PDB file of N, CA and C in Angstrom:
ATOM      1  N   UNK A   7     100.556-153.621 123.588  1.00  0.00           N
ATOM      2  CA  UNK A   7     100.346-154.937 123.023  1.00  0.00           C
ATOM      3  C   UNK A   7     101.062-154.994 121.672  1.00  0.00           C
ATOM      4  N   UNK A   8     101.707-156.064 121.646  1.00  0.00           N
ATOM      5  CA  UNK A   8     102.950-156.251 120.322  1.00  0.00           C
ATOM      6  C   UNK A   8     101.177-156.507 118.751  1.00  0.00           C
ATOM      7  N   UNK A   9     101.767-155.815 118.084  1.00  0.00           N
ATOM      8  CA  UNK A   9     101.085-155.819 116.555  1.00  0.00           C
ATOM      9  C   UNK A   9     101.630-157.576 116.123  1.00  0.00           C
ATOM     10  N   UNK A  10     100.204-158.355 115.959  1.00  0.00           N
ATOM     11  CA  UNK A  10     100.901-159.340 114.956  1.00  0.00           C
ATOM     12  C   UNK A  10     101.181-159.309 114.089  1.00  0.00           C
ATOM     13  N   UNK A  11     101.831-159.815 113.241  1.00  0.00           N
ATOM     14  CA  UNK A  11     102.455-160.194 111.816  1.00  0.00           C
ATOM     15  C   UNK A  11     101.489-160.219 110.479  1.00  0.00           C
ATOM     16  N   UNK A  12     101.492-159.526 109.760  1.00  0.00           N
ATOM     17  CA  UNK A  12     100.212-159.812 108.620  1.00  0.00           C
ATOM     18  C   UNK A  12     100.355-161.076 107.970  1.00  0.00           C
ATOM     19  N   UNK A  13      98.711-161.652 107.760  1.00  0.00           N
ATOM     20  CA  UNK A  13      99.027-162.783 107.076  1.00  0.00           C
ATOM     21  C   UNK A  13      98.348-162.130 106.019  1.00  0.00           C
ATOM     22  N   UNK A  14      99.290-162.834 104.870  1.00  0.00           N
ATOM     23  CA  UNK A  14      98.429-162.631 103.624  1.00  0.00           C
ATOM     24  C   UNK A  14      97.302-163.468 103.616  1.00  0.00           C
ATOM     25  N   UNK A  15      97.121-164.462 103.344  1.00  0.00           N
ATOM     26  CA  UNK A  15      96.447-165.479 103.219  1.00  0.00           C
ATOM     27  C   UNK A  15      94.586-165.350 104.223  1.00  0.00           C
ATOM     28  N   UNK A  16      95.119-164.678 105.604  1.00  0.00           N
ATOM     29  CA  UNK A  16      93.668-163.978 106.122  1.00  0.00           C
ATOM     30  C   UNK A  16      93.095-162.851 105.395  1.00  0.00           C
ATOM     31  N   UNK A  17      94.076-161.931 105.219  1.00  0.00           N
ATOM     32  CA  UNK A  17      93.456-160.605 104.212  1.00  0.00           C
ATOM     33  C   UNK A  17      92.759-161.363 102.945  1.00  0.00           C
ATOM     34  N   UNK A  18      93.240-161.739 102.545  1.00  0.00           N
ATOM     35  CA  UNK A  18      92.677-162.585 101.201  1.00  0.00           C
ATOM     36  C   UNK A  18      91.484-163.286 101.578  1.00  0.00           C
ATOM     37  N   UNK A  19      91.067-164.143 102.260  1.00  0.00           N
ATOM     38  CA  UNK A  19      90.407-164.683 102.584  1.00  0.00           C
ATOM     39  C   UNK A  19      89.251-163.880 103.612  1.00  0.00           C
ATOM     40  N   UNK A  20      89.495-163.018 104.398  1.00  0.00           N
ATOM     41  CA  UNK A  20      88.509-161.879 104.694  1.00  0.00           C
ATOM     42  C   UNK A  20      88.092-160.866 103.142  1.00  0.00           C
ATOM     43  N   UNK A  21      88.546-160.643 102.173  1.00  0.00           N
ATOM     44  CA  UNK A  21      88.411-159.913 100.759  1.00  0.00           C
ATOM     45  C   UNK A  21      87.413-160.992  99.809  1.00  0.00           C
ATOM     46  N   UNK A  22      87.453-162.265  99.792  1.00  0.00           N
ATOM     47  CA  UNK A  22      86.988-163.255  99.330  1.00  0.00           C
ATOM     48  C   UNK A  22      84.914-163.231 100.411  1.00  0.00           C
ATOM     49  N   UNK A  23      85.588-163.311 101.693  1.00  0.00           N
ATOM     50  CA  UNK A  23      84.209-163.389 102.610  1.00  0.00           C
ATOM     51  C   UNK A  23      83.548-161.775 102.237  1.00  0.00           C
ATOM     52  N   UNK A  24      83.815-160.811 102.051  1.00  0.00           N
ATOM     53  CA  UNK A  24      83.067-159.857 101.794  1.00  0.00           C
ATOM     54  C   UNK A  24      82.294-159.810 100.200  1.00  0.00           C
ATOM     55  N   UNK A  25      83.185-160.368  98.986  1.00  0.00           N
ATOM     56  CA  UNK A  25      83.093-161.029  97.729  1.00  0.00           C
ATOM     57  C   UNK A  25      81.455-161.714  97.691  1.00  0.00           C
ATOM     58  N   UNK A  26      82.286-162.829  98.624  1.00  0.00           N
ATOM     59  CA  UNK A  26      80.695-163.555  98.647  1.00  0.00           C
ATOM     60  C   UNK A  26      79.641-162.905  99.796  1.00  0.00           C
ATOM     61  N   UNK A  27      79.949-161.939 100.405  1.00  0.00           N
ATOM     62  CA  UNK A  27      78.156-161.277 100.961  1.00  0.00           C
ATOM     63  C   UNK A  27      77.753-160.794  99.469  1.00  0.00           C
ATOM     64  N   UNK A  28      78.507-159.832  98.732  1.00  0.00           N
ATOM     65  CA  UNK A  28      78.380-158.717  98.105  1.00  0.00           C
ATOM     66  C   UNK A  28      77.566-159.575  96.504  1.00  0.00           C
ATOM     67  N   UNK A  29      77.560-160.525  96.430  1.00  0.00           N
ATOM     68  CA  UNK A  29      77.075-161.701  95.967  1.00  0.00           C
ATOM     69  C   UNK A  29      75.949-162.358  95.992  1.00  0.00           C
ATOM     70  N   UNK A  30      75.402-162.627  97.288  1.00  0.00           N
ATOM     71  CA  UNK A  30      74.349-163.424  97.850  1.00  0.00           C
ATOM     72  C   UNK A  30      73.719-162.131  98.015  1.00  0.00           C
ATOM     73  N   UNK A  31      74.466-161.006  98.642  1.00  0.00           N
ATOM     74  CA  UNK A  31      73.144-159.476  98.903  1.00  0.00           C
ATOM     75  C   UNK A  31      72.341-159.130  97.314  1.00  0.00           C
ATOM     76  N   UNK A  32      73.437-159.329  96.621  1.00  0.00           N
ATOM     77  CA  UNK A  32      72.447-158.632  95.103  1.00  0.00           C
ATOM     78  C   UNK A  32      71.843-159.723  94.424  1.00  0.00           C
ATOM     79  N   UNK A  33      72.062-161.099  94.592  1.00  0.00           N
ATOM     80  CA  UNK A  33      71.146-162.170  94.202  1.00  0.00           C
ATOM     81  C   UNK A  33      69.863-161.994  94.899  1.00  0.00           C
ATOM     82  N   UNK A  34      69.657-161.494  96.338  1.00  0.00           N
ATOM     83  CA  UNK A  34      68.505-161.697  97.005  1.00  0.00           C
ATOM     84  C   UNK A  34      68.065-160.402  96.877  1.00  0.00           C
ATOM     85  N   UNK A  35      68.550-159.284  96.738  1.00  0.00           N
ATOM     86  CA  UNK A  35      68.054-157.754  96.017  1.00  0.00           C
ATOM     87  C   UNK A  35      67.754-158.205  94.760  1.00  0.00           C
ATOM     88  N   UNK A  36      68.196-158.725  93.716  1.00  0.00           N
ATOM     89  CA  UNK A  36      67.329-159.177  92.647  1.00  0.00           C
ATOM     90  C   UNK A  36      65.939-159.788  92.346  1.00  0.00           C
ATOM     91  N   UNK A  37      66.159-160.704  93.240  1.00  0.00           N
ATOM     92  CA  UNK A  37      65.240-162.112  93.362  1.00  0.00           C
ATOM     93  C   UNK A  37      63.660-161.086  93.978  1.00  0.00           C
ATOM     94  N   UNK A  38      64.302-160.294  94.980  1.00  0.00           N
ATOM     95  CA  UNK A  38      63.281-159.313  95.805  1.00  0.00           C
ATOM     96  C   UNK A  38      62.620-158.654  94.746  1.00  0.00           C
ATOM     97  N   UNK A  39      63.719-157.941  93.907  1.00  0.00           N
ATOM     98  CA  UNK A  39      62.966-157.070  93.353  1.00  0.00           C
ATOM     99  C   UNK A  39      62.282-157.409  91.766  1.00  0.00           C
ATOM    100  N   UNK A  40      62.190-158.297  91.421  1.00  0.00           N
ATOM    101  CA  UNK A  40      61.488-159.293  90.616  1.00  0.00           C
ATOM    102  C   UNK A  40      60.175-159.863  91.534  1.00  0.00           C
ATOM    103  N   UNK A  41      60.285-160.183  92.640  1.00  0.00           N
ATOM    104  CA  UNK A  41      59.178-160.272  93.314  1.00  0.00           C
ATOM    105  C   UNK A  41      57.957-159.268  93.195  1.00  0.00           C
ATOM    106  N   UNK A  42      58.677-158.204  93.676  1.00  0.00           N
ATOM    107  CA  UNK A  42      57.924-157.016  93.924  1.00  0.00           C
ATOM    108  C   UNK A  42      56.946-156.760  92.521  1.00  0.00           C
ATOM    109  N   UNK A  43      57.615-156.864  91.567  1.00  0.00           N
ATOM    110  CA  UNK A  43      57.265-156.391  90.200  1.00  0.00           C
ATOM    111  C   UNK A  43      56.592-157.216  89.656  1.00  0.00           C
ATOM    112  N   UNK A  44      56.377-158.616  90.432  1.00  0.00           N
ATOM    113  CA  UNK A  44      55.660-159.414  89.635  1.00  0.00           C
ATOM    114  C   UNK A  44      55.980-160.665  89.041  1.00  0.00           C
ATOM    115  N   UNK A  45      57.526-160.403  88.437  1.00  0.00           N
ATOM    116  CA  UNK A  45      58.213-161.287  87.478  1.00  0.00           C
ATOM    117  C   UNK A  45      58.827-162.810  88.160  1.00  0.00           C
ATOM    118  N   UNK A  46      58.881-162.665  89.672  1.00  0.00           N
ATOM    119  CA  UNK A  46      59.481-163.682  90.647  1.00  0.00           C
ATOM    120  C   UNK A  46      58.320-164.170  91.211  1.00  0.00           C
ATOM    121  N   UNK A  47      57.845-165.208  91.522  1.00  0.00           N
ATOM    122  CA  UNK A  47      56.911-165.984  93.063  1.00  0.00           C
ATOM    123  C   UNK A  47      57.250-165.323  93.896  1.00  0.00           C
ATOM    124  N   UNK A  48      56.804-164.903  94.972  1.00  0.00           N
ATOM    125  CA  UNK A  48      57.603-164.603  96.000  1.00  0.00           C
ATOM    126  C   UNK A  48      56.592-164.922  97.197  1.00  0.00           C
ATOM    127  N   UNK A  49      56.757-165.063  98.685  1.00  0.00           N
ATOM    128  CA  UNK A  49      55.591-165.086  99.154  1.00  0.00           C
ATOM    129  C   UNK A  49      55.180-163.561  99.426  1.00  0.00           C
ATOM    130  N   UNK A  50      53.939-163.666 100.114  1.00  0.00           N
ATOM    131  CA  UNK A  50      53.128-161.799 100.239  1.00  0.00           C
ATOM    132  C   UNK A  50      53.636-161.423 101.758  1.00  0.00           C
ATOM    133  N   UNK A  51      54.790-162.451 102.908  1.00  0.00           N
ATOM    134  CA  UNK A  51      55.260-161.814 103.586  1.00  0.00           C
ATOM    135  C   UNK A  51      56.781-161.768 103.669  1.00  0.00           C
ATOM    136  N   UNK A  52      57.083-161.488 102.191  1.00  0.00           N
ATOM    137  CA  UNK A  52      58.371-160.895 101.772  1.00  0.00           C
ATOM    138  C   UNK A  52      58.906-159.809 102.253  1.00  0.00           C
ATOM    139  N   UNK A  53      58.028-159.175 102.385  1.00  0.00           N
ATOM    140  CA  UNK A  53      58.703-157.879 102.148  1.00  0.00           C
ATOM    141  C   UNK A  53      58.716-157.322 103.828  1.00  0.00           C
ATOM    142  N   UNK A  54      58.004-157.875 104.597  1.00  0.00           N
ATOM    143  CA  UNK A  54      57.939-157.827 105.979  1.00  0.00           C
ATOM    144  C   UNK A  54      59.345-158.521 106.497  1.00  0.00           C
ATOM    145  N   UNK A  55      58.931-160.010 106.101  1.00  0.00           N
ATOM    146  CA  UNK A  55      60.573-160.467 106.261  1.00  0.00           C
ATOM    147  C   UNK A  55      61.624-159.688 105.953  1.00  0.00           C
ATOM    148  N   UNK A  56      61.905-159.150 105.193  1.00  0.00           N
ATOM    149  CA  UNK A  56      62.767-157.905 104.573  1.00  0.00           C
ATOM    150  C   UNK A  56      63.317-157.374 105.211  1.00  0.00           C
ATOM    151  N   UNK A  57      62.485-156.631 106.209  1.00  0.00           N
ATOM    152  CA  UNK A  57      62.654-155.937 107.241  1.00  0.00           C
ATOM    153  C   UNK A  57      63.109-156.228 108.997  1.00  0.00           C
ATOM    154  N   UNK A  58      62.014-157.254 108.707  1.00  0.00           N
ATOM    155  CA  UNK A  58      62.544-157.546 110.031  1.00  0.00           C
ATOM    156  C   UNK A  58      63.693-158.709 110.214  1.00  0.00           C
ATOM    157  N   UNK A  59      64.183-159.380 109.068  1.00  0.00           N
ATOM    158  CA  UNK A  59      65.506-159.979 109.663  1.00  0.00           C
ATOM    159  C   UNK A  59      66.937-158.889 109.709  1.00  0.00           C
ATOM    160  N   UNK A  60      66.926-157.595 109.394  1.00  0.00           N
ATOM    161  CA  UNK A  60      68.059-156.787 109.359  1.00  0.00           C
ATOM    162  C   UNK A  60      68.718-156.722 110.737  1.00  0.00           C
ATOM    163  N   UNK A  61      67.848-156.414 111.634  1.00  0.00           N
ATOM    164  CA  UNK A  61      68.440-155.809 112.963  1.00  0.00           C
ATOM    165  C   UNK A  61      69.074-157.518 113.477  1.00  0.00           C
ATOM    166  N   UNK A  62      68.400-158.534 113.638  1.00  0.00           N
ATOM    167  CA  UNK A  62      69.007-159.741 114.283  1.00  0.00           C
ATOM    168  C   UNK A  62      70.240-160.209 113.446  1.00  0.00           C
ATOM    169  N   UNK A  63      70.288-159.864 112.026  1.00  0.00           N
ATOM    170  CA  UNK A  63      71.309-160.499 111.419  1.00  0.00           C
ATOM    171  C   UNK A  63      72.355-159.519 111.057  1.00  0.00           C
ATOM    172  N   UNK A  64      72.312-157.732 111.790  1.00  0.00           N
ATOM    173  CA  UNK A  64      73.373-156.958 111.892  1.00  0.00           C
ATOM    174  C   UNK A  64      74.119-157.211 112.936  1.00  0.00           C
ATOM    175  N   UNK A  65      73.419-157.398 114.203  1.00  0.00           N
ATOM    176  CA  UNK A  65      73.549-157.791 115.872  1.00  0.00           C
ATOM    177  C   UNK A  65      74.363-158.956 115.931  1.00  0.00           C
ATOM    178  N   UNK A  66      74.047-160.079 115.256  1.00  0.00           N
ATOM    179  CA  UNK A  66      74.680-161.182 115.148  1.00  0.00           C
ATOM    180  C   UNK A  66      76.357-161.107 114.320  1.00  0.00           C
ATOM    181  N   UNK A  67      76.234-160.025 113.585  1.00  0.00           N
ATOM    182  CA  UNK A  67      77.153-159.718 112.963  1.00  0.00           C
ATOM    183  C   UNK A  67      78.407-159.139 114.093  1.00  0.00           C
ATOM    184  N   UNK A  68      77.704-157.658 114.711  1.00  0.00           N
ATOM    185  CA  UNK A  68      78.786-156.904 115.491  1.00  0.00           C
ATOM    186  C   UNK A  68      79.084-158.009 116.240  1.00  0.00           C
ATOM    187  N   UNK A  69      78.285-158.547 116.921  1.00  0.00           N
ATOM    188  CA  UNK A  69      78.367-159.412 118.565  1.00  0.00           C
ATOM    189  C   UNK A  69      80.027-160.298 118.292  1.00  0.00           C
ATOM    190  N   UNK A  70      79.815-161.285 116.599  1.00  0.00           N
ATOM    191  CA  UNK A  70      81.371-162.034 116.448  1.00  0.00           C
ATOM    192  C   UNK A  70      82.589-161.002 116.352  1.00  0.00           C
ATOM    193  N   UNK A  71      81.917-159.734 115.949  1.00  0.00           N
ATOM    194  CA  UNK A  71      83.433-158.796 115.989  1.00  0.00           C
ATOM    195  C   UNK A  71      84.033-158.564 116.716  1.00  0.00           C
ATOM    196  N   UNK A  72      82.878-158.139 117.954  1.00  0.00           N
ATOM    197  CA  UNK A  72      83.037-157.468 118.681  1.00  0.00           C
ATOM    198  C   UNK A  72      84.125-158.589 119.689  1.00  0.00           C
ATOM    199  N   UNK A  73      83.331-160.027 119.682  1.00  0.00           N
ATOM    200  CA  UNK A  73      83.999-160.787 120.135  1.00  0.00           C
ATOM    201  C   UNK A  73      85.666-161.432 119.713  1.00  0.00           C
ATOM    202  N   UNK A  74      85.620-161.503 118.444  1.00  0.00           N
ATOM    203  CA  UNK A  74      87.362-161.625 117.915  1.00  0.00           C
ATOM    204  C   UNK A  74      87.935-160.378 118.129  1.00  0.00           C
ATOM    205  N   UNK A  75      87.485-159.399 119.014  1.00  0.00           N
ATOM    206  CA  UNK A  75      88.414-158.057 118.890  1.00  0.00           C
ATOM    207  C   UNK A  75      88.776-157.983 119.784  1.00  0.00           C
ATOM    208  N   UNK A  76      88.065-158.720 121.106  1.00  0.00           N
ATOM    209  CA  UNK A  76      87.877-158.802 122.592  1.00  0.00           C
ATOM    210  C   UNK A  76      89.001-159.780 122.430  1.00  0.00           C
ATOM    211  N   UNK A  77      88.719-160.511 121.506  1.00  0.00           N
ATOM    212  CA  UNK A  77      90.139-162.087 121.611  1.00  0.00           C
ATOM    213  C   UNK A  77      91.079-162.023 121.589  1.00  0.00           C
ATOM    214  N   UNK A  78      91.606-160.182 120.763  1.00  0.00           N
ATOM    215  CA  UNK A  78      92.915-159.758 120.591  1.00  0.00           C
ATOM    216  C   UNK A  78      93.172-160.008 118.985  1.00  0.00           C
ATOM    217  N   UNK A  79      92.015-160.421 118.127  1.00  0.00           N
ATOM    218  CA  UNK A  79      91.932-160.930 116.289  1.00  0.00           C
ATOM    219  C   UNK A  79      92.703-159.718 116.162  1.00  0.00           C
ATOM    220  N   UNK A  80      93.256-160.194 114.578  1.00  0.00           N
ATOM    221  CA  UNK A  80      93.586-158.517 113.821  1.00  0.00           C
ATOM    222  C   UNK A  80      92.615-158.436 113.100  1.00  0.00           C
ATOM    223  N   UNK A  81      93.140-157.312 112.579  1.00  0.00           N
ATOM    224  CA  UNK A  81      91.698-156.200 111.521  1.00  0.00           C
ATOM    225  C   UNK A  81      91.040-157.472 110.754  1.00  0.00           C
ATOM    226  N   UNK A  82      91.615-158.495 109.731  1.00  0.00           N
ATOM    227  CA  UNK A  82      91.221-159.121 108.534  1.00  0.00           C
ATOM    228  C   UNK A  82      90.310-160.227 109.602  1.00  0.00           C
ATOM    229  N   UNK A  83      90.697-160.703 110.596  1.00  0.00           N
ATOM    230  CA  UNK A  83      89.799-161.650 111.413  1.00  0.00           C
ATOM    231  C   UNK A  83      88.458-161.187 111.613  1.00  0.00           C
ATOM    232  N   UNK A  84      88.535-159.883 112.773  1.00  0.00           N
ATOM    233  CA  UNK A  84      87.747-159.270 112.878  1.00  0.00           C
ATOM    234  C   UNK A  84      86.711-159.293 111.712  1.00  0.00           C
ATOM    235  N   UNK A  85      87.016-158.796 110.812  1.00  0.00           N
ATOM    236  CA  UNK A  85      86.089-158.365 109.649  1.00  0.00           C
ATOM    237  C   UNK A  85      85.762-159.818 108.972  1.00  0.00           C
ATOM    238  N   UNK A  86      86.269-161.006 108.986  1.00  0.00           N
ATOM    239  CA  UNK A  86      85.925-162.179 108.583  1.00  0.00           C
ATOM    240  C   UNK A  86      84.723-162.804 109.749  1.00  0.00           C
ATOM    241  N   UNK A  87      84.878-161.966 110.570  1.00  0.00           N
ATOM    242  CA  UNK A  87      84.010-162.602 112.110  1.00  0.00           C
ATOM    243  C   UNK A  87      82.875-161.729 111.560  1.00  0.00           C
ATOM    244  N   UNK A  88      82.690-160.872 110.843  1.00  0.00           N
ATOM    245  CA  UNK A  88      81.207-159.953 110.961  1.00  0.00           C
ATOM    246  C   UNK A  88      80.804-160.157 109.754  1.00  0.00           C
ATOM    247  N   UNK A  89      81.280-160.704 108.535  1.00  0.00           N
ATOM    248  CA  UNK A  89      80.714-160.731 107.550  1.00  0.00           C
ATOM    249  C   UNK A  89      80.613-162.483 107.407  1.00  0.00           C
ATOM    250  N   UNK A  90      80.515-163.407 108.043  1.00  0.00           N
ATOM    251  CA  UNK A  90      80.479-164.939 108.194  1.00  0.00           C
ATOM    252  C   UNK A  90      78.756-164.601 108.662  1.00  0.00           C
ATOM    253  N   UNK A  91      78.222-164.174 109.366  1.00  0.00           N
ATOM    254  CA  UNK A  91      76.772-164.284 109.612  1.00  0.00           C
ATOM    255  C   UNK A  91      75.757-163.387 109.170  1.00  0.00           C
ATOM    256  N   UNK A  92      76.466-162.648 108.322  1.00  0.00           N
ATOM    257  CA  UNK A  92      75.771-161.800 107.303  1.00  0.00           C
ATOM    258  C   UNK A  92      75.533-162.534 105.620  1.00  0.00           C
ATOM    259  N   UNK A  93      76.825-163.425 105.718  1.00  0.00           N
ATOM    260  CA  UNK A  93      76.795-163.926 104.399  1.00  0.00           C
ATOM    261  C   UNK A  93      76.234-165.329 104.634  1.00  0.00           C
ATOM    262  N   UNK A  94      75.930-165.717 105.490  1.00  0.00           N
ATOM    263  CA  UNK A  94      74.849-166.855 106.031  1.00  0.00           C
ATOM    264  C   UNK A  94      73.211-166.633 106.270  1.00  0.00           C
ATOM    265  N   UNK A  95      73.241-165.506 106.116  1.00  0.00           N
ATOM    266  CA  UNK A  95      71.716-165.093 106.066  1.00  0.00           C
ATOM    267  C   UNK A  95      71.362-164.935 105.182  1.00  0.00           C
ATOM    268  N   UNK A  96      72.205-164.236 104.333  1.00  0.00           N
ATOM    269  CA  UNK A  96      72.223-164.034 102.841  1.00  0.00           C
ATOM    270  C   UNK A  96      71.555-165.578 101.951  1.00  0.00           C
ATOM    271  N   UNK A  97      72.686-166.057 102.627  1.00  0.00           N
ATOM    272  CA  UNK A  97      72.552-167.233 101.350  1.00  0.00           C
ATOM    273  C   UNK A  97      71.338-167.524 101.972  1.00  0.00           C
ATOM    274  N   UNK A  98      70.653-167.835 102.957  1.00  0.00           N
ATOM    275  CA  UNK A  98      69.838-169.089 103.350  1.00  0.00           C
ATOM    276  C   UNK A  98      68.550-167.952 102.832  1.00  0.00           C
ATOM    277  N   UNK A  99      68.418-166.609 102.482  1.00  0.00           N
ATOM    278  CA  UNK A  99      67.508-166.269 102.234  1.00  0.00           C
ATOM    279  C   UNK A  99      67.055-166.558 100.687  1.00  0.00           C
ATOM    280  N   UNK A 100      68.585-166.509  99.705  1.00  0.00           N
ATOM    281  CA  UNK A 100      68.367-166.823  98.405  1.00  0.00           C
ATOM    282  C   UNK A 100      68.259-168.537  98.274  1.00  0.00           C
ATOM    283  N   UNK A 101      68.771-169.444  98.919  1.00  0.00           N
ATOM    284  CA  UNK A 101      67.906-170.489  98.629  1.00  0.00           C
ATOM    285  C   UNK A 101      66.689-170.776  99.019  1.00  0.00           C
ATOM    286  N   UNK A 102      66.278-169.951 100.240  1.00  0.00           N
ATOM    287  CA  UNK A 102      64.477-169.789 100.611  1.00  0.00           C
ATOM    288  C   UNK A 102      63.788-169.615  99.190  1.00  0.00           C
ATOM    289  N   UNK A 103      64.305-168.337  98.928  1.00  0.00           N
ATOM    290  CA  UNK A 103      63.373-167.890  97.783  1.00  0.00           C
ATOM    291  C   UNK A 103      63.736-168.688  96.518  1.00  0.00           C
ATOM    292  N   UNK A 104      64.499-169.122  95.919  1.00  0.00           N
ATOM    293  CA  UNK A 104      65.023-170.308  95.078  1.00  0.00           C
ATOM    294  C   UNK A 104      63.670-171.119  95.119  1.00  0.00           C
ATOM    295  N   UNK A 105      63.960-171.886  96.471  1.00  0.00           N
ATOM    296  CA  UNK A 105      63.310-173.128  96.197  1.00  0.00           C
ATOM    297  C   UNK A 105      61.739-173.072  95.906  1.00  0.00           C
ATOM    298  N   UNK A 106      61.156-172.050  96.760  1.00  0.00           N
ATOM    299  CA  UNK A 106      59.667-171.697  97.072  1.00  0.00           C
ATOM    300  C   UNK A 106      59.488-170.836  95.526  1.00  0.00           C
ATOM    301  N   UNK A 107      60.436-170.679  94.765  1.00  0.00           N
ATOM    302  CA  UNK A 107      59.831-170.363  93.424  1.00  0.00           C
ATOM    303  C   UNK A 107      59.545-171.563  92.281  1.00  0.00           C
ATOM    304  N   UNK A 108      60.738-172.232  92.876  1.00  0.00           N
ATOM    305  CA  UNK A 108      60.952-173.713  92.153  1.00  0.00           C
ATOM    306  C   UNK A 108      59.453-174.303  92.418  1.00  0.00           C
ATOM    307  N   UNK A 109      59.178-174.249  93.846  1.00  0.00           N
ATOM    308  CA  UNK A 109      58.567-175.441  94.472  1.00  0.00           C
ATOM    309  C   UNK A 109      57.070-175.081  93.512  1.00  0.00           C
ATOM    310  N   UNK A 110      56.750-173.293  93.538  1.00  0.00           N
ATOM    311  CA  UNK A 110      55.427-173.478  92.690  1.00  0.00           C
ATOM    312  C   UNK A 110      55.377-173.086  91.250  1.00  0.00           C
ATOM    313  N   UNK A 111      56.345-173.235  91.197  1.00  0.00           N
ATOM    314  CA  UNK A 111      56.788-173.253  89.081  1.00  0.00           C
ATOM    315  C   UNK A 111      56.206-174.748  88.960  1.00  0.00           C
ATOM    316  N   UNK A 112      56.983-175.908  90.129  1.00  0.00           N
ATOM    317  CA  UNK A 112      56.175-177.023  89.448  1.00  0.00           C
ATOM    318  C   UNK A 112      54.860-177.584  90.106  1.00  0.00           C
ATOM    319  N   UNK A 113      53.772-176.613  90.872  1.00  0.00           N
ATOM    320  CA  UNK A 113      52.650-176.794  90.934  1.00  0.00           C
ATOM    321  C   UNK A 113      51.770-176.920  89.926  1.00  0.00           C
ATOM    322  N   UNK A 114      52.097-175.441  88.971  1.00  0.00           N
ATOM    323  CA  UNK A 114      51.485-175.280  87.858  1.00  0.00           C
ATOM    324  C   UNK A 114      52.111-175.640  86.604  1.00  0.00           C
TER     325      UNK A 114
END
């Protein structure tokens, strides 16, 4: 099978999608661990959640790789296909916890 042509512009843009997991992971490792300690709202099944969204939102991860690799993607696709639903979990977990801190900052 003929090697395609590198694009710059995908490498870059797969380097950018890992940027922003590496981003949203330590905002919500923060946010967590301010929870834990006290200093964050957090709810009391945090830390369960924690755990159990890893395996569905690693799975979801390989499954697009696995699938742009099956498609014939190159390397920078590929790796833009596995870190797109990792960095979507990410975020939707730090605006979870965002808002539900917001929401009872202005209870009291």
């Amino acid at each position: 099978m003929p090697r395609k042509p590198v694009n710059p512009v995908e490498i870059w843009q797969a380097y950018v999608g890992l940027g922003m997991l590496a981003l949203e992971a330590q905002a919500v490792i923060g946010i967590r661990l301010l929870g834990m300690s006290g200093a964050f709202p957090v709810g009391k099944s945090e830390n369960r959640k924690m755990l159990a969204e890893k395996p569905p939102a690693f799975a979801r991860a390989a499954t697009a790789a696995a699938k742009k690799a099956v498609a014939g993607g190159s390397p920078e696709q590929i790796l833009t296909a596995a870190v797109k639903p990792l960095t979507r979990t990410a975020r939707a977990n730090r605006k979870r916890l965002v808002s539900k801190a917001v929401a009872r900052r202005k209870k009291t």
